[in-house]
XYZ file of C-alpha atoms in Angstrom:
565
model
C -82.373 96.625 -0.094
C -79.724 96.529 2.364
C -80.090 92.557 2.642
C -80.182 91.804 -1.127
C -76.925 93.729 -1.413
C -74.915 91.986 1.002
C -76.341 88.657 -0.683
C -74.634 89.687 -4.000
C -71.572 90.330 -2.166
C -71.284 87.039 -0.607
C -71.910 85.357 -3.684
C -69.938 87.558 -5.550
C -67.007 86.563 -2.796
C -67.699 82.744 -3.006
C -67.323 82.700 -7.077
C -63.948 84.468 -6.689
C -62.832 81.478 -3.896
C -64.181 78.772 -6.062
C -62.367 80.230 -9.153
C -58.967 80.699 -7.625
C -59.616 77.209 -6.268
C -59.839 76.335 -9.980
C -56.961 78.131 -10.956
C -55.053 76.612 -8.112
C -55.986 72.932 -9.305
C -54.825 73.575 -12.863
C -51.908 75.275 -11.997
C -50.948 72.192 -10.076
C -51.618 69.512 -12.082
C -49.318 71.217 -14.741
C -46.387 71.306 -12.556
C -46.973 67.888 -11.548
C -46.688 67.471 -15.573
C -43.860 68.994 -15.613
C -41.577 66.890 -12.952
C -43.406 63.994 -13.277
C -41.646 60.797 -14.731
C -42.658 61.618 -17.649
C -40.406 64.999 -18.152
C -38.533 63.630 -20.375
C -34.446 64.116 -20.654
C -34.612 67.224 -21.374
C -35.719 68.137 -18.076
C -32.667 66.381 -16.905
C -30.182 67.454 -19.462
C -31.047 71.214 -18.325
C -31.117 70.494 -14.464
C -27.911 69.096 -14.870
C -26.632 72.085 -16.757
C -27.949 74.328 -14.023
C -26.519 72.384 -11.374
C -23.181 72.224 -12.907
C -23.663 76.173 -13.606
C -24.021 76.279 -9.878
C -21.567 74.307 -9.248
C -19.199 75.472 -10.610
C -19.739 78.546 -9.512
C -17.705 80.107 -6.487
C -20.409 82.297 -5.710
C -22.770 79.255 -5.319
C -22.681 78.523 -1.671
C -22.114 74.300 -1.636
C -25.111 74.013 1.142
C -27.240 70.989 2.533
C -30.189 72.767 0.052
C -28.792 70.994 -2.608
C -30.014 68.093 -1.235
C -33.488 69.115 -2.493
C -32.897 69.196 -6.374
C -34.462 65.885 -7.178
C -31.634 62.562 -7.203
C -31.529 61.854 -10.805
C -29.769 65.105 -12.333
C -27.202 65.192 -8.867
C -25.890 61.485 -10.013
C -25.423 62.525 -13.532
C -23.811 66.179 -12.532
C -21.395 63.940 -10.440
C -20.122 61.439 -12.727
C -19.578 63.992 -14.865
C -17.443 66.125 -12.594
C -16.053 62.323 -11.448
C -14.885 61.469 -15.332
C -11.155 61.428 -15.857
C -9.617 61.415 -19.300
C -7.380 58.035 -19.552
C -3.607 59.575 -20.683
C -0.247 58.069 -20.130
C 1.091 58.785 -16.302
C 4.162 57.535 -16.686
C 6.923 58.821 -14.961
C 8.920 61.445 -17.100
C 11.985 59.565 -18.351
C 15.249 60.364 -17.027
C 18.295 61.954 -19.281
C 19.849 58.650 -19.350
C 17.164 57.192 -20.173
C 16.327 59.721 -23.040
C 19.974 59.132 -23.886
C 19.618 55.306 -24.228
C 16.003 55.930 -26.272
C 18.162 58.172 -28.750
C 20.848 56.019 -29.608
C 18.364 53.672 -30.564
C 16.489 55.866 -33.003
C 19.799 57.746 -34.109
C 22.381 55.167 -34.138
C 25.080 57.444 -35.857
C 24.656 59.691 -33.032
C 27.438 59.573 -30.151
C 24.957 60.725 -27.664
C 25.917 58.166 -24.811
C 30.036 59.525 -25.491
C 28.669 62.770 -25.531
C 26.785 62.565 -22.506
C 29.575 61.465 -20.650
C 32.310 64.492 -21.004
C 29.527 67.257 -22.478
C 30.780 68.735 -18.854
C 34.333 68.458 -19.789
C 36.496 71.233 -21.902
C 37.374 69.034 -24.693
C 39.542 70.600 -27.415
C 43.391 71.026 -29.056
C 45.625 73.327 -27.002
C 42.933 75.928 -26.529
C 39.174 76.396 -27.355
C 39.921 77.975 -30.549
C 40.990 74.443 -32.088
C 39.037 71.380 -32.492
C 36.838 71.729 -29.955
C 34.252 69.108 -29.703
C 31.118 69.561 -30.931
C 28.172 69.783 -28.810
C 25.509 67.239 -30.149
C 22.398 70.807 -30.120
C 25.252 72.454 -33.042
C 25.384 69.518 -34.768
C 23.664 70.352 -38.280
C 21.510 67.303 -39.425
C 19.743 66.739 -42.804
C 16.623 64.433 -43.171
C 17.180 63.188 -39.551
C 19.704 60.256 -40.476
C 22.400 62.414 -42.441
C 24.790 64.555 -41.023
C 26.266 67.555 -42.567
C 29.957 69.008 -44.080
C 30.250 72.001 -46.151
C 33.153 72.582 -47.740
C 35.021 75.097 -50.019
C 34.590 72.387 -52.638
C 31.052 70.288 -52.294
C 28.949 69.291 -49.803
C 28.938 66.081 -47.828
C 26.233 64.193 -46.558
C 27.219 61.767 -43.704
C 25.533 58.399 -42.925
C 27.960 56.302 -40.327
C 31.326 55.351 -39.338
C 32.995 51.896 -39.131
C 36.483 50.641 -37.460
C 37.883 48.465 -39.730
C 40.695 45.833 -38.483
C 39.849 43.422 -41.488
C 43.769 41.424 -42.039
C 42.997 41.671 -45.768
C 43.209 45.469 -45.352
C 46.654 46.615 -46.117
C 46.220 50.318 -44.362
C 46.360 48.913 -41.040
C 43.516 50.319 -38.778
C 41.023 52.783 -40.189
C 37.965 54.422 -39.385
C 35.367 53.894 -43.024
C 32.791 56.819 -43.336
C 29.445 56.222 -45.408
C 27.816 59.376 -47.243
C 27.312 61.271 -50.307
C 29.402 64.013 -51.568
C 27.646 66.342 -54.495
C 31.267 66.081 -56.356
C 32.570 63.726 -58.949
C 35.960 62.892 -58.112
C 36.363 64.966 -55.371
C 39.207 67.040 -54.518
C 39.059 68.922 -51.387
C 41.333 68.325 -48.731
C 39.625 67.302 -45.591
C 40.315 65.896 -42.335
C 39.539 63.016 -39.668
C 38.757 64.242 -35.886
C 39.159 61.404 -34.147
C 38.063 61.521 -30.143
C 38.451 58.587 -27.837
C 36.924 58.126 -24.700
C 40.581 58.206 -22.240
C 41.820 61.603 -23.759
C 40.258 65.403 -24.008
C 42.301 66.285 -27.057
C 41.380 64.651 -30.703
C 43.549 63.322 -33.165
C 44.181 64.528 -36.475
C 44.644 62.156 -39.694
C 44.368 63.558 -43.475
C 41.439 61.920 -45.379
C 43.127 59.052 -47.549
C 40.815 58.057 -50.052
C 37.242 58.949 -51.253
C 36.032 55.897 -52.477
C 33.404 56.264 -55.482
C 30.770 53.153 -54.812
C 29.521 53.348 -58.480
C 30.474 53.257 -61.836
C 30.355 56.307 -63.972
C 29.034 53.943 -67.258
C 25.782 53.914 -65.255
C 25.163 57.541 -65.548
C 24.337 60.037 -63.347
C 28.086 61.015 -63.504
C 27.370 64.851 -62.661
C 28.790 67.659 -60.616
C 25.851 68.548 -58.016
C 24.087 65.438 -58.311
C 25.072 63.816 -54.304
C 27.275 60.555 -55.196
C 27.928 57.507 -52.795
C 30.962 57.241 -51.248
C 33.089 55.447 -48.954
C 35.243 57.856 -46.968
C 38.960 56.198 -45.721
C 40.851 57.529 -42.412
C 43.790 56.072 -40.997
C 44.226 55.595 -37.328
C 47.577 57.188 -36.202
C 49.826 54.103 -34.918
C 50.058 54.827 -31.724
C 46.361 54.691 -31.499
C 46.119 51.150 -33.400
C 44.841 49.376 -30.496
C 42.214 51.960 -29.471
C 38.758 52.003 -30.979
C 37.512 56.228 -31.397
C 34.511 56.704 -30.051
C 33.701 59.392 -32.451
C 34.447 60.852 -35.480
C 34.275 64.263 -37.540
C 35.153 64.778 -41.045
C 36.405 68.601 -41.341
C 38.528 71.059 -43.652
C 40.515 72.605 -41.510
C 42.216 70.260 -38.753
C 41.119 73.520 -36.472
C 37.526 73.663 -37.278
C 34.656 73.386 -34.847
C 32.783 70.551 -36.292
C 29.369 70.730 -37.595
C 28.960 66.811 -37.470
C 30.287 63.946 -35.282
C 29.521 60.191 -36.205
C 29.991 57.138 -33.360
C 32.213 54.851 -34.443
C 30.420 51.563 -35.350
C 32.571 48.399 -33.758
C 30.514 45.388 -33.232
C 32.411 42.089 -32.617
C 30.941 39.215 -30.733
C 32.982 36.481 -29.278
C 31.974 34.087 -31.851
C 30.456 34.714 -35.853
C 26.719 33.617 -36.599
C 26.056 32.264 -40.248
C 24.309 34.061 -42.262
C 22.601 37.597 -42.770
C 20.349 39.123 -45.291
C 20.394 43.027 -46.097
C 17.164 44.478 -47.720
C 17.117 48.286 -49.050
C 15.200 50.401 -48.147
C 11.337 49.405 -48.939
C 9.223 51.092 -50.241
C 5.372 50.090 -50.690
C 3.579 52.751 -48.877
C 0.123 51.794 -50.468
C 1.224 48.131 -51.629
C -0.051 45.601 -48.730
C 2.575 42.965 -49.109
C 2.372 41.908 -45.710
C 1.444 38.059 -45.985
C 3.934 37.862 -48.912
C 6.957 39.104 -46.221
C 5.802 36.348 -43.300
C 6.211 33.890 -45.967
C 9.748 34.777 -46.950
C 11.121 35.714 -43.920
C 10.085 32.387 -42.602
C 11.211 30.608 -45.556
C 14.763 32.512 -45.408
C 14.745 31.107 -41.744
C 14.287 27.557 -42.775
C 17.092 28.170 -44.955
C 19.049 29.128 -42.590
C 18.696 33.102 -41.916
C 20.225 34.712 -38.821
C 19.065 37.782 -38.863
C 17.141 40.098 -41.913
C 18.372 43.405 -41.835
C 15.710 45.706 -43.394
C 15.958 49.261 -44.032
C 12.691 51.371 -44.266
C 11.602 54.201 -46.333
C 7.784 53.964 -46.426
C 5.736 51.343 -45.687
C 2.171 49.629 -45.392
C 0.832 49.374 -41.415
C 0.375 45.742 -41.990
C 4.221 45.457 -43.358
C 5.214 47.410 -40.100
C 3.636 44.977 -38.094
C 4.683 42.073 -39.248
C 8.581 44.083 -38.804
C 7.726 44.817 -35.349
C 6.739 41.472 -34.456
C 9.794 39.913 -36.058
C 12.152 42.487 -34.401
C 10.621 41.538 -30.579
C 11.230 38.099 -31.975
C 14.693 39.792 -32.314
C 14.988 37.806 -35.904
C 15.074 41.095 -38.170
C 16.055 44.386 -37.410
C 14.782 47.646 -39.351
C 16.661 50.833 -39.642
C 14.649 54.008 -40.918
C 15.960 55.381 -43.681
C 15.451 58.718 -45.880
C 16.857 60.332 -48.634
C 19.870 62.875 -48.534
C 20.214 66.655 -49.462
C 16.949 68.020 -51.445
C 15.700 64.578 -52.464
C 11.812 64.439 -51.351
C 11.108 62.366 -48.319
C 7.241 63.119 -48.414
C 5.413 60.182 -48.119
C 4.040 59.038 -51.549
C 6.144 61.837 -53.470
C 8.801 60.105 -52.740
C 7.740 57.216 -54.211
C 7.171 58.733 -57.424
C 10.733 60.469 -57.144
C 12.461 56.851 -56.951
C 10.024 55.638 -59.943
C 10.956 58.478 -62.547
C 14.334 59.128 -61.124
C 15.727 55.466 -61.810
C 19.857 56.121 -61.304
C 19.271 58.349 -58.194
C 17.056 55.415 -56.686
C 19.590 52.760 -57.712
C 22.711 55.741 -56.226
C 20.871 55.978 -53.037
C 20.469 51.831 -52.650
C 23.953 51.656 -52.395
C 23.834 53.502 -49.014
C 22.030 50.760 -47.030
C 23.661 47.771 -48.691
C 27.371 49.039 -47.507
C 25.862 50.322 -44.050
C 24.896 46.877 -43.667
C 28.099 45.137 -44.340
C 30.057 47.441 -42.398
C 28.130 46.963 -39.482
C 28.291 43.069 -39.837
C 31.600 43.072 -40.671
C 32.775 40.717 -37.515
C 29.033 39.210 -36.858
C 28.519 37.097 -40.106
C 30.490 34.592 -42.410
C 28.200 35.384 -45.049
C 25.904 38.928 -46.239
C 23.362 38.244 -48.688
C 21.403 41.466 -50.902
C 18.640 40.379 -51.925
C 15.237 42.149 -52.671
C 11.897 40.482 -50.448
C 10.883 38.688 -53.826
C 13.503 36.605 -54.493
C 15.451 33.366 -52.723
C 18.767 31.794 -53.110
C 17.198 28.470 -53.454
C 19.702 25.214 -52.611
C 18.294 22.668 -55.066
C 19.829 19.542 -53.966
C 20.808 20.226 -50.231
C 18.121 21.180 -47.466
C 19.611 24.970 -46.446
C 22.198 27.415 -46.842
C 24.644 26.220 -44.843
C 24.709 22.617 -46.421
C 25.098 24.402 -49.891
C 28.479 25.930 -49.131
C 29.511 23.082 -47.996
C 29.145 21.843 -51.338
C 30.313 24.732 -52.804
C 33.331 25.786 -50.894
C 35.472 22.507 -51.971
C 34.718 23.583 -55.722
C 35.541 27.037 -55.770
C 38.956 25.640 -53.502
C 39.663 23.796 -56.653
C 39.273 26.767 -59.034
C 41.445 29.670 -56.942
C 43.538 29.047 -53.908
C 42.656 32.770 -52.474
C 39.408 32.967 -50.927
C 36.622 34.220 -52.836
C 34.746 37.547 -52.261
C 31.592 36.027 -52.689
C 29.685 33.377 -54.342
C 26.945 34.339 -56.583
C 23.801 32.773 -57.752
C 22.124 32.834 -61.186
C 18.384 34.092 -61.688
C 15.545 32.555 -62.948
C 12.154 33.865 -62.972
C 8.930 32.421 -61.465
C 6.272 35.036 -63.413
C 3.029 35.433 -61.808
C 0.793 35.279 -64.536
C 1.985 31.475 -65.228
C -0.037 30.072 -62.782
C -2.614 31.469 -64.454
C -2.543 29.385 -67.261
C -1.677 26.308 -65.199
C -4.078 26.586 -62.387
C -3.547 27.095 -58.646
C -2.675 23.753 -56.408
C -5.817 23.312 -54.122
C -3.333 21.481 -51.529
C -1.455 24.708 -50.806
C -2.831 27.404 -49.039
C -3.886 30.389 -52.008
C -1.689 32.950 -49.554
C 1.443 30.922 -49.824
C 2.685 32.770 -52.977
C 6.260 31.174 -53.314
C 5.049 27.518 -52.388
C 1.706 28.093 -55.132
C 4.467 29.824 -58.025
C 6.037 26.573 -59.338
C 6.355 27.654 -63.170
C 9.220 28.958 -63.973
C 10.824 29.855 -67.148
C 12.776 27.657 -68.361
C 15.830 29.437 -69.267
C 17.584 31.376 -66.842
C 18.804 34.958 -67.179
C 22.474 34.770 -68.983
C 25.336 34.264 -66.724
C 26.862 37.271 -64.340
C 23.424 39.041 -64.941
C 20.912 39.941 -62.294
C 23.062 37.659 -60.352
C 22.709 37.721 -56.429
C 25.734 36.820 -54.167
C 26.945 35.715 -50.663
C 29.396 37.993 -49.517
C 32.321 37.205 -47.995
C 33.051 40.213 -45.140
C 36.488 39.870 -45.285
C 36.849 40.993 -48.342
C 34.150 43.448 -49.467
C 35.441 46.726 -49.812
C 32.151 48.175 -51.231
C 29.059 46.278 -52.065
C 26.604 46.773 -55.486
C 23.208 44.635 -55.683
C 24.652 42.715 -58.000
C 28.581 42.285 -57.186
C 31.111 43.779 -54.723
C 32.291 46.773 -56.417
C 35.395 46.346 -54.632
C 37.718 44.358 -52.668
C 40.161 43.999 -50.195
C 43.224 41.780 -51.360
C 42.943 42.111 -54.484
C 40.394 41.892 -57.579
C 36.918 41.079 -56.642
C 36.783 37.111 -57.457
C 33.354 35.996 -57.422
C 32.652 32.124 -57.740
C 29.698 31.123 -60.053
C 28.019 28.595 -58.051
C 26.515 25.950 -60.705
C 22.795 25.519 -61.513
C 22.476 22.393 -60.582
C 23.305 23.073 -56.572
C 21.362 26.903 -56.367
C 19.062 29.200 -58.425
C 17.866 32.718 -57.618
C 14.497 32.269 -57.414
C 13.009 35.778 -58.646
C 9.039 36.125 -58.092
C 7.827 38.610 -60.438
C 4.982 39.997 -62.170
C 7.630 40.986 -65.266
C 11.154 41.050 -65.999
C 13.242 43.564 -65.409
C 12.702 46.563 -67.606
C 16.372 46.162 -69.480
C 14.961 42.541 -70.290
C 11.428 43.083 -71.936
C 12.498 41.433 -75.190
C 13.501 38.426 -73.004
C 10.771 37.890 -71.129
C 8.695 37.336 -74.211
C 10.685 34.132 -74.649
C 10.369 33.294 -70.921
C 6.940 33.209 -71.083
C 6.441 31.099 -74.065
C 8.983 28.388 -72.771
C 8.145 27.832 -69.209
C 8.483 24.600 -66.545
C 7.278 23.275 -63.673
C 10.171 23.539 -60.950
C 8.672 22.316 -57.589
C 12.146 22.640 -55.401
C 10.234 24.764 -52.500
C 7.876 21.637 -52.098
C 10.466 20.189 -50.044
C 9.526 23.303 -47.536
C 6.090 22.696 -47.929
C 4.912 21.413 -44.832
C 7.402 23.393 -42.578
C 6.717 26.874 -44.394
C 2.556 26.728 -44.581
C 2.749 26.104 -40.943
C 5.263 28.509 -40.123
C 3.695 31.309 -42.491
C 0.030 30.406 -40.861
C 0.794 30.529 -37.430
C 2.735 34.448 -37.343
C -0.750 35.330 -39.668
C -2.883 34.045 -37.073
C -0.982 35.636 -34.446
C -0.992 39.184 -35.835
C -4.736 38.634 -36.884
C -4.801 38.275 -40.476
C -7.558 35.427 -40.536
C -9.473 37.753 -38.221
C -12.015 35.425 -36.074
C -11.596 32.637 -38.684
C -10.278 29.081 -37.334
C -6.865 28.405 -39.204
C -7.685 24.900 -39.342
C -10.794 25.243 -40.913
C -9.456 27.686 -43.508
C -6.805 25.165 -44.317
C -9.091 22.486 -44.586
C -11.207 24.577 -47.226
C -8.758 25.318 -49.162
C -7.725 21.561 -48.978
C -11.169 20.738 -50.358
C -11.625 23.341 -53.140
């Protein structure tokens, strides 16, 4: 009995080893399972997290053990810990060098003059008069403007210009460009002039608010902000001096609440010819291509420099800008709307549409702060909008044209003209329709593929566009000077057979809708840009292909299909 029993035992024993054998095999294989190659990633996605966890904690103890957690998960752990974010290192910049970057941006600012004496105690007799404004207590209004508030209306300040024209029978004077909310008006303010030699400014009454607009136009209202040209004489003693700044004030004794550098730019010798654009507007209107083809055409004609200024625009229109200003051919000022006007991208657009005389009020702004400060740099300022060209019909650019036309207008007036204008004639879009598109030309050349014109051209002294003579501008309209230096504006009607404003439209003008029936019905074929041809496609195709308009398309090719078609 005694032997049977400790038989079951043993067996009893051996079933229990074999089974936790068993056990021991299964439990095995499943780990291997589990680590094995085929785990998986995310095995590996929560190692990693662990290991980070671990890491990156202080209490983790950064032993030799962690040499055992298997390679994979270490090497991704590590180039994660090893990533760096790419951001701009670059030096901080300097406060002369944030000084020069905001008298680029700001060019009404006086920062650099500023920046100079802001250490200095500049003021009249004590620090109760005059004393000179600190650029931070400066009030501004829509970035560009600066602000006056007076007893009597509100000013909105846009630059200052010396003026030393000989036609100018005030002697030296400092011209201010703004917007006053007044008709007429009739506060009494003053000039603070500082120059850059002397701690105390210099007083001078304001002479003359000139009104750049006529009140037949409408819009004449109290509160509505008006364009003006603000006059100050320079004291005679200070006739050789140029100011470095300027303030316009009530009281000679005020502190300032806006200070304007005085714009004097006079190279040793005059360039040609400039173009002023207003400010654009075509936030959702890609006109891009359109622009490289008439900024390259008004270069063939004989363009200096385009001077654009910029509300809202397209990217692709700001590129093509920016690679025309490194080119250093245009240059583009921002621009925005004074007072309460909207600025908002897209609102304003629709402001300018509905509100037509405050759009064509505010226009006048960037034409005269163009002139002014070309005043020295250019024979001739031309206005003109980016879909239209003072077109020489008979001569081969600009230059050779008043060469013709200077001799005639001689013979009509001794004096010399204030400018020279142009009559319009319009090249319609939708007449190509009916005649066809020229497979030789390149479908993006717009000007060169528009060769249908109407026949008749809008009536003399309308819609006219001019080159201005800088002498003896006073104040500049689209259309016309306004008014002159010298005398009456004379303007010399050059003739139709030696120039044409070419005007590339979809329609006429709204004030001409009964008109343009007629210049649709009675149109002709006027192929005087041919003469470009060659020149401008190549020109035009070249800046596209550099700022990757054709994309990874050969130009030649593309040429050469739309030879074929």
């Amino acid at each position: 009995m005694a032997v049977f029993g400790s038989r079951c035992l043993y067996r009893m024993l051996c079933w229990v080893i074999l089974w936790g054998l068993i056990v021991l095999a299964v439990f095995h294989l499943r780990s291997h399972e589990v680590e094995g190659p085929n785990a998986g990633s995310m095995s590996n996605s929560v190692n990693s997290r662990l290991l980070l966890q671990k890491l990156g904690d202080p209490r983790t103890p950064h032993t030799e053990a962690t040499a055992s957690t298997s390679q994979s998960p270490l090497s991704a752990a590590h180039l994660l810990l090893n990533l760096e974010p790419s951001i701009d290192k670059s030096p901080s910049l300097s406060e002369a060098m944030i000084v020069e970057e905001v008298q680029k941006k700001l060019p009404s600012l006086p920062i650099a003059y500023w920046n100079r004496h802001k250490d200095r105690p500049m003021f009249y007799k004590n620090e109760s008069c005059a004393k000179f404004p600190s650029i931070y207590d400066l009030e501004f209004n829509n970035i560009y403007w600066q602000n006056l508030h007076t007893t009597n209306g509100s000013f909105q300040l846009f630059g200052a210009y010396y003026d030393v024209r000989k036609s100018s029978k005030i002697g030296p004077a400092v011209r201010i460009l703004g917007m006053i909310n007044r008709i007429e008006p009739t506060v009494k303010t003053y000039c603070q002039f500082w120059f850059e030699s002397q701690k105390e400014p210099v007083f001078m009454k304001v002479m003359e608010y000139k009104y750049i607009w006529y009140r037949k136009w409408g819009n004449y209202k109290q509160g509505i902000y008006q364009p003006y040209l603000i006059a100050c004489q320079i004291p005679h003693q200070y006739h050789k001096i140029v100011p470095a700044s300027v303030s316009i004030v009530e009281k000679p004794c005020d502190t300032a609440t806006n200070n304007l550098r005085v714009v004097y730019n006079k190279p040793e010798k005059k360039k040609k010819f400039a173009v002023c654009v207003k400010g654009l507007d075509f936030l959702h209107e890609d006109l891009s291509v359109r622009l490289v083809e008439w900024i390259e055409l008004l270069g063939i004609l004989g363009a200096d420099k385009v001077f654009f200024y910029e509300l809202q625009v397209h990217p692709n229109i700001s590129k093509v800008l920016q690679y025309y200003q490194k080119l250093d051919r245009v240059d583009v000022t921002p621009l925005t709307l004074p007072g309460g006007q909207p600025n908002v991208p897209g609102f304003q657009h629709m402001y300018l549409v509905k509100k037509w005389n405050n759009k064509r009020q505010n226009e006048l702004i960037p034409y005269n702060d163009c002139l002014y400060k070309n005043l020295y740099t250019y024979e001739y300022i031309a206005l003109l909008d980016i879909d239209e060209v003072i077109m020489p019909v008979n001569t081969m650019s600009w230059q050779e044209l008043m060469d013709t036309v200077l001799p005639k207008a001689r013979g009509t007036k001794n004096d010399t003209q204030a400018s020279y204008n142009v009559r319009n004639v319009y090249f319609l879009d939708d007449l190509i329709e009916v005649h066809g598109w020229f497979k030789d030309i390149p479908r993006y050349m717009h000007m060169l593929q528009h060769v249908y014109r109407s026949k008749n051209f809008t009536k003399p002294n309308q819609y006219v566009k001019c080159f201005h003579n800088p002498e003896r501008a006073l104040t500049l309209h689209n259309h016309f000077p306004l008014a002159c230096l010298g005398g009456a504006c004379s303007s010399y009607a050059i003739e139709t057979t030696d120039a044409q404003l070419q005007h590339y439209r979809a329609d006429c003008v709204r004030t001409l809708k009964k008109s343009c029936v007629e210049f649709r019905q009675n149109s002709v074929v006027d192929t005087t840009i041919w003469k470009f041809k060659e020149k401008l496609v190549m020109r035009t195709t070249d800046t596209l292909k550099i700022l990757g308009f054709f994309g990874s398309r050969d130009v030649r090719a593309h040429i050469k299909s739309e030879t074929v078609k």
